Short mmCIF file of C-alpha atoms and ligand atoms in Angstrom, two decimals:
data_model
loop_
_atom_site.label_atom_id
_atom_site.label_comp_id
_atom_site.label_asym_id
_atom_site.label_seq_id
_atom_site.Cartn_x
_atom_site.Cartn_y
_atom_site.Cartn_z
CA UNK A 7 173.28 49.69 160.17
CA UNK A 8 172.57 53.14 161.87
CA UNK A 9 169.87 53.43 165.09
CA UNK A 10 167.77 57.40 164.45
CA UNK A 11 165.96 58.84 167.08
CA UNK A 12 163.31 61.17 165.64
CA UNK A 13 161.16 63.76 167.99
CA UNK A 14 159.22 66.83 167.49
CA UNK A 15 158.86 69.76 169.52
CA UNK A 16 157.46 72.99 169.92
CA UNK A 17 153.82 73.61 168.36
CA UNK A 18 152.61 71.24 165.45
CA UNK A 19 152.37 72.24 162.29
CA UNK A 20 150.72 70.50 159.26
CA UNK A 21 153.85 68.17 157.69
CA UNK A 22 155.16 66.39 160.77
CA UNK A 23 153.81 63.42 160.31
CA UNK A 24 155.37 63.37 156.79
CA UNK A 25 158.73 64.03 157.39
CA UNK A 26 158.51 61.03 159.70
CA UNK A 27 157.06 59.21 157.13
CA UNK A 28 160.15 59.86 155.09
CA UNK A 29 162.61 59.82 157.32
CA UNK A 30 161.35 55.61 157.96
CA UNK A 31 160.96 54.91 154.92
CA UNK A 32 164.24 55.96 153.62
CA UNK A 33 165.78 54.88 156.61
CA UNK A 34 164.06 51.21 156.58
CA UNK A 35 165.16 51.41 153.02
CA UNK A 36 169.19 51.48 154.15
CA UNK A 37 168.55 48.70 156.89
CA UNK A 38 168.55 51.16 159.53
CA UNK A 39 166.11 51.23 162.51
CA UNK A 40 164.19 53.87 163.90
CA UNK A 41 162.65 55.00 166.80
CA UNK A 42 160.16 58.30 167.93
CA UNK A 43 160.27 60.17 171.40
CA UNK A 44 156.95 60.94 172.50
CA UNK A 45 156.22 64.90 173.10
CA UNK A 46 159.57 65.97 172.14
CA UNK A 47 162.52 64.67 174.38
CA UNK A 48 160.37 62.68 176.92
CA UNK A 49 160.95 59.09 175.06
CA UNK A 50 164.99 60.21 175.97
CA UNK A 51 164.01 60.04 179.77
CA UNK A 52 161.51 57.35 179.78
CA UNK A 53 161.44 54.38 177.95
CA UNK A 54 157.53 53.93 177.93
CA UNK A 55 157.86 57.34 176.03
CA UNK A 56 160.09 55.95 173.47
CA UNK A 57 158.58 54.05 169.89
CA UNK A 58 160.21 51.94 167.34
CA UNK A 59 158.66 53.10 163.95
CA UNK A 60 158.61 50.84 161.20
CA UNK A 61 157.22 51.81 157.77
CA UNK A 62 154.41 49.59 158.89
CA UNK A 63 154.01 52.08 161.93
CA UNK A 64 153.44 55.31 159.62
CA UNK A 65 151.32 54.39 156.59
CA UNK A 66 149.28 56.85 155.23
CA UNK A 67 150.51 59.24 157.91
CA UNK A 68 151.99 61.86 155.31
CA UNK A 69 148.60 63.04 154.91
CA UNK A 70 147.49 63.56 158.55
CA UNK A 71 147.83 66.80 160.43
CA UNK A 72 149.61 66.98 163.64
CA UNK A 73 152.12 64.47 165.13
CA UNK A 74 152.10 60.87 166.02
CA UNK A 75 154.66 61.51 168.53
CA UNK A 76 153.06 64.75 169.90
CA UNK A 77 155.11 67.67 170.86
CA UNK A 78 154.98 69.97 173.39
CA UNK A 79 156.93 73.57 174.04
CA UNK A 80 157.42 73.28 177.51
CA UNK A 81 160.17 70.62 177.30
CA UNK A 82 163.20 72.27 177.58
CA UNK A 83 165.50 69.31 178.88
CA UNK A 84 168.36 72.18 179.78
CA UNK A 85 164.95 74.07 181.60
CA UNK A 86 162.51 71.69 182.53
CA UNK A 87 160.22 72.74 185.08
CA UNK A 88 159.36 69.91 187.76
CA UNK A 89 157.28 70.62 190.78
CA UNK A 90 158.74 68.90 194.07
CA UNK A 91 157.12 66.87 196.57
CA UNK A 92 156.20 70.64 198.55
CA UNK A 93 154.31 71.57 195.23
CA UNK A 94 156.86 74.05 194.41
CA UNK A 95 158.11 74.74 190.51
CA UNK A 96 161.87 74.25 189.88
CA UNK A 97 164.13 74.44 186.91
CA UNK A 98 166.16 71.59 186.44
CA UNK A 99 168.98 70.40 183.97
CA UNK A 100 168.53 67.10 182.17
CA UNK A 101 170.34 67.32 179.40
CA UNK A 102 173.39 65.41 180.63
CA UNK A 103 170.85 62.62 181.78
CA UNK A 104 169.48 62.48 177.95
CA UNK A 105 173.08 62.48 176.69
CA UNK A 106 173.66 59.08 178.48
CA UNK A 107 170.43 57.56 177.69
CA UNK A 108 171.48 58.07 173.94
CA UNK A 109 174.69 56.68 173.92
CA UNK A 110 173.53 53.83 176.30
CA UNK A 111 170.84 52.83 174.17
CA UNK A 112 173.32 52.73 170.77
CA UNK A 113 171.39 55.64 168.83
CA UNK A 114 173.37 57.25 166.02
CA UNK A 115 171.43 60.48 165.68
CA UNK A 116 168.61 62.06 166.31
CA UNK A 117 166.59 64.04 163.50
CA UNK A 118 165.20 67.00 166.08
CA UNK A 119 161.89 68.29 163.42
CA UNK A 120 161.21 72.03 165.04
CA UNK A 121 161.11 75.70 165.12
CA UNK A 122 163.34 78.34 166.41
CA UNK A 123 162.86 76.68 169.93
CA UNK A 124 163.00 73.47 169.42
CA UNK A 125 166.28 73.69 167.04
CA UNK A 126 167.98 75.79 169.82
CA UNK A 127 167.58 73.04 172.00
CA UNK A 128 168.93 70.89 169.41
CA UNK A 129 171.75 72.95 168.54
CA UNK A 130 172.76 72.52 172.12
CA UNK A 131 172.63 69.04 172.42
CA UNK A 132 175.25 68.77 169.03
CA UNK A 133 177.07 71.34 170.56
CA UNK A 134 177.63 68.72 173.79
CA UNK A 135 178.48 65.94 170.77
CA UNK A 136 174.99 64.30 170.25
CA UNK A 137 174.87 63.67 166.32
CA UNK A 138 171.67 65.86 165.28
CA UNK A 139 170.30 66.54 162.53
CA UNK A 140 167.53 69.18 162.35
CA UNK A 141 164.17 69.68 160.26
CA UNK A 142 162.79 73.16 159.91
CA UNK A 143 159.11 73.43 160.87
CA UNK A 144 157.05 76.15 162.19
CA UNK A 145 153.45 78.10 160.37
CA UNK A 146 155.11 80.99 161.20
CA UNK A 147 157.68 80.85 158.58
CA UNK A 148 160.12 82.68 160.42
CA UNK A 149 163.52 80.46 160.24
CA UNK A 150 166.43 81.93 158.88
CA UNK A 151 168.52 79.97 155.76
CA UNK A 152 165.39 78.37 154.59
CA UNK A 153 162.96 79.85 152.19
CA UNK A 154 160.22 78.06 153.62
CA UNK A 155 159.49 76.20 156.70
CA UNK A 156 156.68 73.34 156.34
CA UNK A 157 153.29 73.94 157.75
CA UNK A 158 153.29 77.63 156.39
CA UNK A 159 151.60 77.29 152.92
CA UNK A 160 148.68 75.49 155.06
CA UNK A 161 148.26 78.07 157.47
CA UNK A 162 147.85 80.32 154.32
CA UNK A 163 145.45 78.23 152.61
CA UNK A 164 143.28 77.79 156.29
CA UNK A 165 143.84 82.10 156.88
CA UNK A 166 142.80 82.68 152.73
CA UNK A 167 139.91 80.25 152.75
CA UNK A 168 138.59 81.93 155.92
CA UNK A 169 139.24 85.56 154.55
CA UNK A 170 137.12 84.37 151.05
CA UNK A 171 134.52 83.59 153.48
CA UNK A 172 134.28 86.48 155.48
CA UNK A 173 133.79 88.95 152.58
CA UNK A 174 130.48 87.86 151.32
CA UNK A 175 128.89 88.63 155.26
CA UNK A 176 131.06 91.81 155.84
CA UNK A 177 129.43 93.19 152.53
CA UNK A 178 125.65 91.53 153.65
CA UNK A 179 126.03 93.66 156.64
CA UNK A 180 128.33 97.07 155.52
CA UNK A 181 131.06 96.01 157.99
CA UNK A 182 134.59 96.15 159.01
CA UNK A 183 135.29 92.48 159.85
CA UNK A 184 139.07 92.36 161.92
CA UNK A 185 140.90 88.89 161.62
CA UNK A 186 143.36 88.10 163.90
CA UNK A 187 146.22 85.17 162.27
CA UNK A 188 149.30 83.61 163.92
CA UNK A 189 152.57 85.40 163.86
CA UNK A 190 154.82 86.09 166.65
CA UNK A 191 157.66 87.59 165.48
CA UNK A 192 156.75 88.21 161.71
CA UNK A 193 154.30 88.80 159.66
CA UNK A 194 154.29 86.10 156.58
CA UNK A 195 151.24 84.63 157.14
CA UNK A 196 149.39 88.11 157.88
CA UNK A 197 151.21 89.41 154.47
CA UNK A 198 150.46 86.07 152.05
CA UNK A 199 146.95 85.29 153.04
CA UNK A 200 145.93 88.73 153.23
CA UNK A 201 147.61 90.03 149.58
CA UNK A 202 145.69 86.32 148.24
CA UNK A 203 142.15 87.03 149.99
CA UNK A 204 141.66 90.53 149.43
CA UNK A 205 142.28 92.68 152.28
CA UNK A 206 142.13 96.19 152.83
CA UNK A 207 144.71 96.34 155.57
CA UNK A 208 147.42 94.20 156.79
CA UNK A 209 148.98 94.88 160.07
CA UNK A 210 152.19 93.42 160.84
CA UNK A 211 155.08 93.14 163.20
CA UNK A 212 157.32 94.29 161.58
CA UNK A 213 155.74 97.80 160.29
CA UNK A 214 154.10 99.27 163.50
CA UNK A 215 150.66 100.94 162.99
CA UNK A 216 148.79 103.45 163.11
CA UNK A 217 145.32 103.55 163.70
CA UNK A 218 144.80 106.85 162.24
CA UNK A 219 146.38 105.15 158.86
CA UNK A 220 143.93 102.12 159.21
CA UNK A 221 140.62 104.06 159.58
CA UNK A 222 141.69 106.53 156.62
CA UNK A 223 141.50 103.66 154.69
CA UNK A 224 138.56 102.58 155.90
CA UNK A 225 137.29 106.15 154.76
CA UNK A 226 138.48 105.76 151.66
CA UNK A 227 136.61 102.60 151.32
CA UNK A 228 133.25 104.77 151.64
CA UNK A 229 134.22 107.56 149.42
CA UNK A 230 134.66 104.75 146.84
CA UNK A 231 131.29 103.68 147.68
CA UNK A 232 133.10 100.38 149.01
CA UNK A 233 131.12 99.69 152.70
CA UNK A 234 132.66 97.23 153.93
CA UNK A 235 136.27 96.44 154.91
CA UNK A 236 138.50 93.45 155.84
CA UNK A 237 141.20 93.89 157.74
CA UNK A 238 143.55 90.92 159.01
CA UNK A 239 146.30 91.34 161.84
CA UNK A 240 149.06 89.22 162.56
CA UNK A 241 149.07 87.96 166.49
CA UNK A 242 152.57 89.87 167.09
CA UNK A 243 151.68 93.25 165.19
CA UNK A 244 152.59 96.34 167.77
CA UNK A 245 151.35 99.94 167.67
CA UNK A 246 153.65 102.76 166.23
CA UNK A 247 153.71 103.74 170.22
CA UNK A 248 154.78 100.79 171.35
CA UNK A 249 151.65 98.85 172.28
CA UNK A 250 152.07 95.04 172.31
CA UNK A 251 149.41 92.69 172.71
CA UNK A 252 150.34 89.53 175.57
CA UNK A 253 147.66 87.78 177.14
CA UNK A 254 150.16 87.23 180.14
CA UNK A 255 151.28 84.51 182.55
CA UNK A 256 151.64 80.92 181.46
CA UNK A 257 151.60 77.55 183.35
CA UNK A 258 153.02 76.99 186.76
CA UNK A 259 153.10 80.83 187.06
CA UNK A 260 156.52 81.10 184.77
CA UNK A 261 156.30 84.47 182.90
CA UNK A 262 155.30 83.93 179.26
CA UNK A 263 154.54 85.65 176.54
CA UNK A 264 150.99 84.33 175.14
CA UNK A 265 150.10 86.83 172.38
CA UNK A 266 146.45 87.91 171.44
CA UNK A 267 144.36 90.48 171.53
CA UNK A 268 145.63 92.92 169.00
CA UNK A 269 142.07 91.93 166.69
CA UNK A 270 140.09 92.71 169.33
CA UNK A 271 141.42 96.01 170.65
CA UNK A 272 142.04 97.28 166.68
CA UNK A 273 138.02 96.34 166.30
CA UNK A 274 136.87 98.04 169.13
CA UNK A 275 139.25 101.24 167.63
CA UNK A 276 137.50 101.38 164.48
CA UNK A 277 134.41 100.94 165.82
CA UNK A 278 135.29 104.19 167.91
CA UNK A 279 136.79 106.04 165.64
CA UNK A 280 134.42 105.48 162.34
CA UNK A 281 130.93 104.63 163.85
CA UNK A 282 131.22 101.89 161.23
CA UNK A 283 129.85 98.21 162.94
CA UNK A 284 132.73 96.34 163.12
CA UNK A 285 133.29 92.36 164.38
CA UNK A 286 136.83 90.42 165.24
CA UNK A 287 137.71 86.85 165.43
CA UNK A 288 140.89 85.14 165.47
CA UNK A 289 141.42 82.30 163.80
CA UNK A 290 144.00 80.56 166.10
CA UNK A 291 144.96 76.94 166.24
CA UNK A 292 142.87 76.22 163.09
CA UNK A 293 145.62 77.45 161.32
CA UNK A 294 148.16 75.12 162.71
CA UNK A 295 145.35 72.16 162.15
CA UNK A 296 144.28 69.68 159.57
CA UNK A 297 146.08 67.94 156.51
CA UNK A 298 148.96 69.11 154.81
CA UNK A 299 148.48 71.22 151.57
CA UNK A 300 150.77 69.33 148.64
CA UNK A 301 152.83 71.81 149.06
CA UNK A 302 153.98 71.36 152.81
CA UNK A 303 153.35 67.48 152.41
CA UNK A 304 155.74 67.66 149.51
CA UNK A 305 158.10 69.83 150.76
CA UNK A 306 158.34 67.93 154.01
CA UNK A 307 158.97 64.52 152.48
CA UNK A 308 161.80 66.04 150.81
CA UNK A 309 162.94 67.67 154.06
CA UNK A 310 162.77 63.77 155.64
CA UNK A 311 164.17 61.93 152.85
CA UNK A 312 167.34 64.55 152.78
CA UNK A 313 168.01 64.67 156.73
CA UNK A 314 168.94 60.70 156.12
CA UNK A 315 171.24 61.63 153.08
CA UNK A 316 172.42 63.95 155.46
CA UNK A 317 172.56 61.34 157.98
CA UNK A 318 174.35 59.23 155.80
CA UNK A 319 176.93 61.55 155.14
CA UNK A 320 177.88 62.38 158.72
CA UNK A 321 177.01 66.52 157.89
CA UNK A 322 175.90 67.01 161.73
CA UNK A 323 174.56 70.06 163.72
CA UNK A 324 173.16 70.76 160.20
CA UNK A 325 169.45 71.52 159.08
CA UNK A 326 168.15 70.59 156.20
CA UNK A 327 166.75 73.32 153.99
CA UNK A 328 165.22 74.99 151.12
CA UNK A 329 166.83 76.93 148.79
CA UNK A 330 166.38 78.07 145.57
CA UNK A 331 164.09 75.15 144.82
CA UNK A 332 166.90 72.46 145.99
CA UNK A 333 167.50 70.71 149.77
CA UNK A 334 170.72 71.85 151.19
CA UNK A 335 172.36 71.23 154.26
CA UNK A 336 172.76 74.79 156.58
CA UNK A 337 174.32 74.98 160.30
CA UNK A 338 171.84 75.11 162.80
CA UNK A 339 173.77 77.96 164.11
CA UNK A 340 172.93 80.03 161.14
CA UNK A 341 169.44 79.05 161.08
CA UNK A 342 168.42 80.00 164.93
CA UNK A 343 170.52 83.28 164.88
CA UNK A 344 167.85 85.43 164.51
CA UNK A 345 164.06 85.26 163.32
CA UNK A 346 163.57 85.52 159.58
CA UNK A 347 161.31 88.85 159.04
CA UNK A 348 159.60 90.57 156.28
CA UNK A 349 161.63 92.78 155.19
CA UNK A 350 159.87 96.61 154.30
CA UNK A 351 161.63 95.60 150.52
CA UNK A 352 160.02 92.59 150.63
CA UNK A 353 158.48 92.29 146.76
CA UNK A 354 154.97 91.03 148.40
CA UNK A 355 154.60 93.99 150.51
CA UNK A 356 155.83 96.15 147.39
CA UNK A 357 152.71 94.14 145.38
CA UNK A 358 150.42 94.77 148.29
CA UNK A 359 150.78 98.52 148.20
CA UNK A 360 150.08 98.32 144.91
CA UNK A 361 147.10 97.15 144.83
CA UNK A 362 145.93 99.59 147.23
CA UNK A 363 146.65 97.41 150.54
CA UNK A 364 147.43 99.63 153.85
CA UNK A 365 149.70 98.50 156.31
CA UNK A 366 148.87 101.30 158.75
CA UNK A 367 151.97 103.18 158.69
CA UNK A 368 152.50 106.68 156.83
CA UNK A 369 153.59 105.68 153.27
CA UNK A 370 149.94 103.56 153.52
CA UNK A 371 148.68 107.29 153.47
CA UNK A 372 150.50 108.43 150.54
CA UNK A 373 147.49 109.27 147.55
O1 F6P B 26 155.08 79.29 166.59
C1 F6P B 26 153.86 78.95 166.02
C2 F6P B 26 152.72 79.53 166.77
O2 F6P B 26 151.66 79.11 166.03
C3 F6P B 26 152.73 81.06 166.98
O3 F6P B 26 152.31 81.79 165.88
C4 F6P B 26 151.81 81.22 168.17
O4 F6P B 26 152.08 82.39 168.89
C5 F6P B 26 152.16 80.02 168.97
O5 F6P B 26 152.54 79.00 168.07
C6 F6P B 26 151.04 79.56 169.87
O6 F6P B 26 151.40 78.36 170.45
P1 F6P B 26 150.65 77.64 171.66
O7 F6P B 26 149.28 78.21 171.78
O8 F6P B 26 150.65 76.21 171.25
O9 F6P B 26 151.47 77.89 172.85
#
């Protein structure tokens, strides 16, 4: 008889419901019980934040977008900003007080399902001897030791579907329509849903840009009696001169970094620099919205069903992961090192080139 403690932190992503789906059921399956913290560690605080989930609890929930325990990334228990009675913002430390309430209450482990933010947290929890177990999740596909994250493959399919959409107006009206798509540190989702729904140029992180690059493309376009361009641009995409693109402050005036912009400002450079009419949008949060793709729901009932093996087999401070087609177990440690990128060999961007895609850098101009 084991006692799991599941939360989920950071921002949703199209999945978490089914890993917890799997991670009860397979669970409920060994006699074990389970329980969910509410927005990511506050059920560890507060016991009117904490749920016992039977398989009762989550049918039907694999298919269902976000989270039935909600999540939040501003709950850094070893950070947590708390405003005292004065109305000022301080840091505190409440990690030690979550330790306690874990052992107190009899838990076992706790399956932390997250991103590079949330699985640092969690990686310093095991480090102070909590059994954890973690679940990679983020759109942005950017954890290391995994070759996919859940929630990625339906941000694709939301970006693609959009991009499909956009080319039969941009053509109506002999335009340049700019599409802004998540991506903070890298560039997958920029890379796979604009190779799958025809762009002309994809701007990403990792390759700065030019916009002398993108707007000879553009030209090309015209010389090849082609009017009309798409071009989509990852959130986290920076100039070759160093221009990044942060909408600024965040809550309770802490700095943050809240990217944005870059669609707009590469819009209104076309627009100068070719004449041609040109219209942004950003797609946003629908990307990290709605059901699943089979992919992601598949994928993340694997991901569930193998943190209990894992569970089961005492392999703590370890992530469960995909590799090569199978789930394997990978330290945390390795997984939160650094941010998985696309690499300039990457074999998509290799495809992209060759089907004439620019990614506004100099071998983009290359005839
Ligand atoms: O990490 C996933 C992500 O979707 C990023 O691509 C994006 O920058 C961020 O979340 C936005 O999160 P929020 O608006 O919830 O703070």
């Amino acid at each position: 008889m084991k006692k799991i403690i599941i939360s989920t932190g950071g921002g949703d992503a199209p999945g978490l419901n089914a890993v917890i789906y799997a991670v009860v059921k397979t669970s409920y399956k060994k006699g074990w019980e389970v329980y969910g913290s509410k927005s990511g560690y506050g059920g560890f605080l507060d016991m009117d934040d904490m749920v016992r989930l039977t398989p009762r609890d989550v049918e039907g929930i694999y298919a269902t977008g976000g989270t039935i325990l909600g999540s939040t990334n501003k709950g850094n228990p070893f950070a947590k900003p708390v405003e005292n009675l004065a109305g000022e913002v301080q840091i505190i430390d409440v990690s030690d007080k979550i330790i306690r309430n874990f052992n107190r209450l009899g838990f076992d482990c706790h399956v932390a399902i997250g991103g590079d933010g949330s699985l640092e947290i969690a990686h310093r929890f095991s480090q102070k001897g909590m059994p954890v177990i973690g679940v990679p999740k983020t759109i942005d596909n950017d954890l290391e030791e995994t070759d996919r994250t859940f929630g990625f493959d339906t941000a694709v399919s939301t970006a693609t579907e959009a991009l499909d959409k956009l080319h039969s107006t941009a053509k109506s009206h002999n335009r340049v329509m700019v599409v802004e798509v998540m991506g903070r540190d890298s560039g997958w989702i920029a890379l796979y849903s604009g190779i799958s729904g025809g762009a002309d140029v994809i701007l990403i992180p990792e390759i700065p840009f030019d916009m002398e690059a993108v707007c000879q493309k553009i030209a090309d376009n015209e010389l090849r009696e082609k009017h009309y361009a798409i071009v989509v641009v990852a959130e986290g995409a920076v100039t070759s001169d160093g221009k990044v693109f942060n909408r600024g402050k965040g809550e309770l005036g802490r700095e943050e970094v809240i990217l944005g912009g870059v669609g707009e400002w590469v819009a209104a450079e076309i627009r100068k620099r070719t004449e041609k009419d040109t219209r942004s949008l950003v797609l946003g949060h629908l990307q990290r919205g709605g059901s699943p793709t089979t992919f992601d729901r598949l994928l993340a009932l694997r991901f569930g069903a193998a943190a209990v093996g894992l569970i089961e087999q005492k392999i703590f401070g370890h992530m469960v992961a995909l590799k090569n087609s199978l789930m394997v177990p990978v330290p945390i440690a390795d997984a939160i090192r650094r941010r998985k990128k696309v690499a300039p060999d990457n074999d998509k961007i290799a495809t992209a080139r060759d089907i004439g895609i620019c990614f506004g850098d100099t071998e983009s101009l290359a005839p």
